[in-house]
């Protein structure tokens, strides 16, 4: 090919790519794909099933689902009041933690997102506790999870007895900070 | 034009002689075996599962054909030096590239067509052996022409993947080309996660970077409407049309880049 | 008439080395012209740059500098390829095709219709001696020589005006060589131009109007075979009969070598600067009979060996002069090495 031919081909390639980007943007504007994503999530609601599908890349897939959970939470939090539903938050977190049962951040932050009173969060302390209990099932001596459950009981559910019980259990786990015995006393 | 079509025919012939059609037999056996097994397990929902499985298998078998033949399209000719006598014939290098691409698209079209027929045949069988009460409970009819929407989009997605494989095969080794193509395929399917980056991240440069990647990487997840089709949800022709146009524009860019790279290459 | 092939200062650098790439000059300002209807031999030792030249002419690689024309059209002119045939060195085709399918595929690329393609294929496979029973076999089952024959057939598929053959005899048995020689002469008689590379000098001597010798990427010699070799006459061969030994002994200082062929019959080799007439008259006066007197010419092989050696010396001197790094010691070592080779 001549030099001019090459320049022409490159120019045409750039124009085509530009056209592709424009088409993509136009399509995204007219046919938003948020719903499509949500349907894809709903489609495989079962963590264990997904775990089989993604073969040996479950940790990586867990990261992807964690990012999706964050996007879902972040997206809904920013949305207008009516759009704040957080309905997929628990399924996404459940899938994330099934794919990677040791995903501490997903349990702890996920529980916070779930437990926050509605509109700032999902307002579902019950789901937060369920998620953390799942974490304890995977790692029975992780004091942070006991501690987080205690906080959910203390702040959101206002159940001091339960909170005290969970704090006590947290303090009993190996590696827990020792200053907590006093906290327990005050309850 | 004539030269391009003869090169394409030769690619098709090679794929047939390389026993690519065996994959179709495997596909049919898999589908029939699965429908039998699933029919034993679940009642009434087996048609949905067969559709899921069939569409996924068309996509995956097509992907394997696209990548494994695509990466060898050019590099094999160069490695075997069969390109020496070929390029001394009255064909230009751009014609060679386009002919090779057209040949693989032809191969894919034939394979996808056969797999589609097999899928519809199995579905027809399941539909007419099922009792009407169960049929009423389905989201979508058993033999549903809507599935063609998903299949057409899968086919265009495979055309994009083929163009990617062809591009890489013009300048790198087959193994590297396969790895790069597969990498882009995966990245292309997680593309939507990049677009929604601004919902998680505040940093402006990071968001811009993610946006740029979203536009430049092939947006393959857009071609995936399997779920919608299987659940009988609407997929508008507007969506299909813009997605097809997107695919063709992207393919044009890839092919032109391949042509430019290939045109300046020394064959040593 | 315009030259069939014109090569003008064609130069090719390959980039070699793994990390630090440096240019390696495989072809250095080669200029040549081949007239229509000529059979042109392109000769040179291994690694001389013959294949590089042919690949440049076929635009399989691009020149670093210089240009060339085939049939008056610049390289890369796709239309001109309609009238060109090319046999690559050690050709390789598609394993999965049969010889027939391969040639038909190429014929279609040349624009032949289906029937014409089949007809040309049959004619050419006959011409290169691939029997009807083997034509339907996939090329993966072909021997090297058979693939070479298929390669020659595909180079002639389009009735080309100019044919480039890169080592056409390689891989062929003696019969095959004879066939290809005959084929090239036929092509010449049909008025086609044949440009072939080889290091089999007997082939060149038997076939070529003109030859060029390249060595180390440079043109070492070019011309008609008769010209190149005539100037290189290196003595005389005098064959005489009825010679008495004492006469020979008297003339010995003037004779380089004498070989007894039969009783009283000798072949005498005289140096080029001697005067054969004077020696002959002395011999005849002593009762000898003349059988024959011929100039002793170099064979192409002698010429080739000497010229290539000269080129290598020149190249080495040029190299030593340019590079400070290689001191005198290194150069001596290289020369000793070379002498060692020469004695081998
Ligand atoms: N791809 C390449 N990369 C680097 N150097 C190369 C390459 N191809 C050829 N060369 C070098 O260029 C020189 C000329 O090679 P070429 O193949 O033209 O020789 P030739 O005359 O055809 O030899 P032969 O008679 O062995 O076929 C050689 O020194 C060779 O090592
Ligand atoms: Mg060679």
PDB file of C-alpha atoms and ligand atoms in Angstrom, chain B residues 268, chain C residues 14-16 24 26 44-53 89 166-167 199, ligand 1:
ATOM      1  CA  UNK B 268      11.016 -13.395   6.708  1.00  0.00           C
TER       2      UNK B 268
ATOM      3  CA  UNK C  14      17.528  -7.004   8.202  1.00  0.00           C
ATOM      4  CA  UNK C  15      17.253  -6.075  11.841  1.00  0.00           C
ATOM      5  CA  UNK C  16      19.017  -8.730  13.852  1.00  0.00           C
ATOM      6  CA  UNK C  24      22.512  -6.491   8.866  1.00  0.00           C
ATOM      7  CA  UNK C  26      21.785  -8.735   3.261  1.00  0.00           C
ATOM      8  CA  UNK C  44      26.064 -17.028  -5.466  1.00  0.00           C
ATOM      9  CA  UNK C  45      27.132 -19.005  -2.425  1.00  0.00           C
ATOM     10  CA  UNK C  46      24.805 -19.672   0.517  1.00  0.00           C
ATOM     11  CA  UNK C  47      23.710 -16.501   2.198  1.00  0.00           C
ATOM     12  CA  UNK C  48      24.695 -14.321  -0.750  1.00  0.00           C
ATOM     13  CA  UNK C  49      21.340 -12.595  -0.952  1.00  0.00           C
ATOM     14  CA  UNK C  50      19.666 -14.439  -3.823  1.00  0.00           C
ATOM     15  CA  UNK C  51      16.469 -15.278  -1.991  1.00  0.00           C
ATOM     16  CA  UNK C  52      16.433 -11.807  -0.476  1.00  0.00           C
ATOM     17  CA  UNK C  53      16.515 -10.307  -3.968  1.00  0.00           C
ATOM     18  CA  UNK C  89      12.733 -21.403  -2.235  1.00  0.00           C
ATOM     19  CA  UNK C 166      14.364 -19.697  -6.562  1.00  0.00           C
ATOM     20  CA  UNK C 167      16.529 -22.811  -6.746  1.00  0.00           C
ATOM     21  CA  UNK C 199      24.303 -22.597  -6.765  1.00  0.00           C
TER      22      UNK C 199
HETATM   23  N1  LIG D   1      14.854 -12.824   8.118  1.00  0.00           N
HETATM   24  C1  LIG D   1      16.153 -12.589   8.173  1.00  0.00           C
HETATM   25  N2  LIG D   1      16.671 -11.960   9.238  1.00  0.00           N
HETATM   26  C2  LIG D   1      17.992 -11.712   9.304  1.00  0.00           C
HETATM   27  N3  LIG D   1      18.865 -12.041   8.358  1.00  0.00           N
HETATM   28  C3  LIG D   1      18.414 -12.671   7.268  1.00  0.00           C
HETATM   29  C4  LIG D   1      17.048 -12.984   7.117  1.00  0.00           C
HETATM   30  N4  LIG D   1      16.877 -13.613   5.946  1.00  0.00           N
HETATM   31  C5  LIG D   1      18.099 -13.689   5.388  1.00  0.00           C
HETATM   32  N5  LIG D   1      19.027 -13.132   6.168  1.00  0.00           N
HETATM   33  C6  LIG D   1      20.457 -13.022   5.898  1.00  0.00           C
HETATM   34  O1  LIG D   1      20.600 -12.392   4.666  1.00  0.00           O
HETATM   35  C7  LIG D   1      21.644 -12.984   3.929  1.00  0.00           C
HETATM   36  C8  LIG D   1      21.135 -13.389   2.571  1.00  0.00           C
HETATM   37  O2  LIG D   1      20.207 -14.433   2.719  1.00  0.00           O
HETATM   38  P1  LIG D   1      19.488 -15.111   1.483  1.00  0.00           P
HETATM   39  O3  LIG D   1      18.442 -16.010   2.013  1.00  0.00           O
HETATM   40  O4  LIG D   1      19.066 -14.073   0.540  1.00  0.00           O
HETATM   41  O5  LIG D   1      20.666 -15.975   0.862  1.00  0.00           O
HETATM   42  P2  LIG D   1      20.661 -16.908  -0.408  1.00  0.00           P
HETATM   43  O6  LIG D   1      21.592 -16.310  -1.364  1.00  0.00           O
HETATM   44  O7  LIG D   1      19.292 -17.173  -0.872  1.00  0.00           O
HETATM   45  O8  LIG D   1      21.296 -18.229   0.197  1.00  0.00           O
HETATM   46  P3  LIG D   1      20.980 -19.775  -0.099  1.00  0.00           P
HETATM   47  O9  LIG D   1      21.793 -20.156  -1.264  1.00  0.00           O
HETATM   48  O10 LIG D   1      21.459 -20.458   1.140  1.00  0.00           O
HETATM   49  O11 LIG D   1      19.524 -19.905  -0.298  1.00  0.00           O
HETATM   50  C9  LIG D   1      22.144 -14.138   4.765  1.00  0.00           C
HETATM   51  O12 LIG D   1      23.305 -13.742   5.416  1.00  0.00           O
HETATM   52  C10 LIG D   1      21.064 -14.374   5.759  1.00  0.00           C
HETATM   53  O13 LIG D   1      21.612 -14.812   6.970  1.00  0.00           O
END
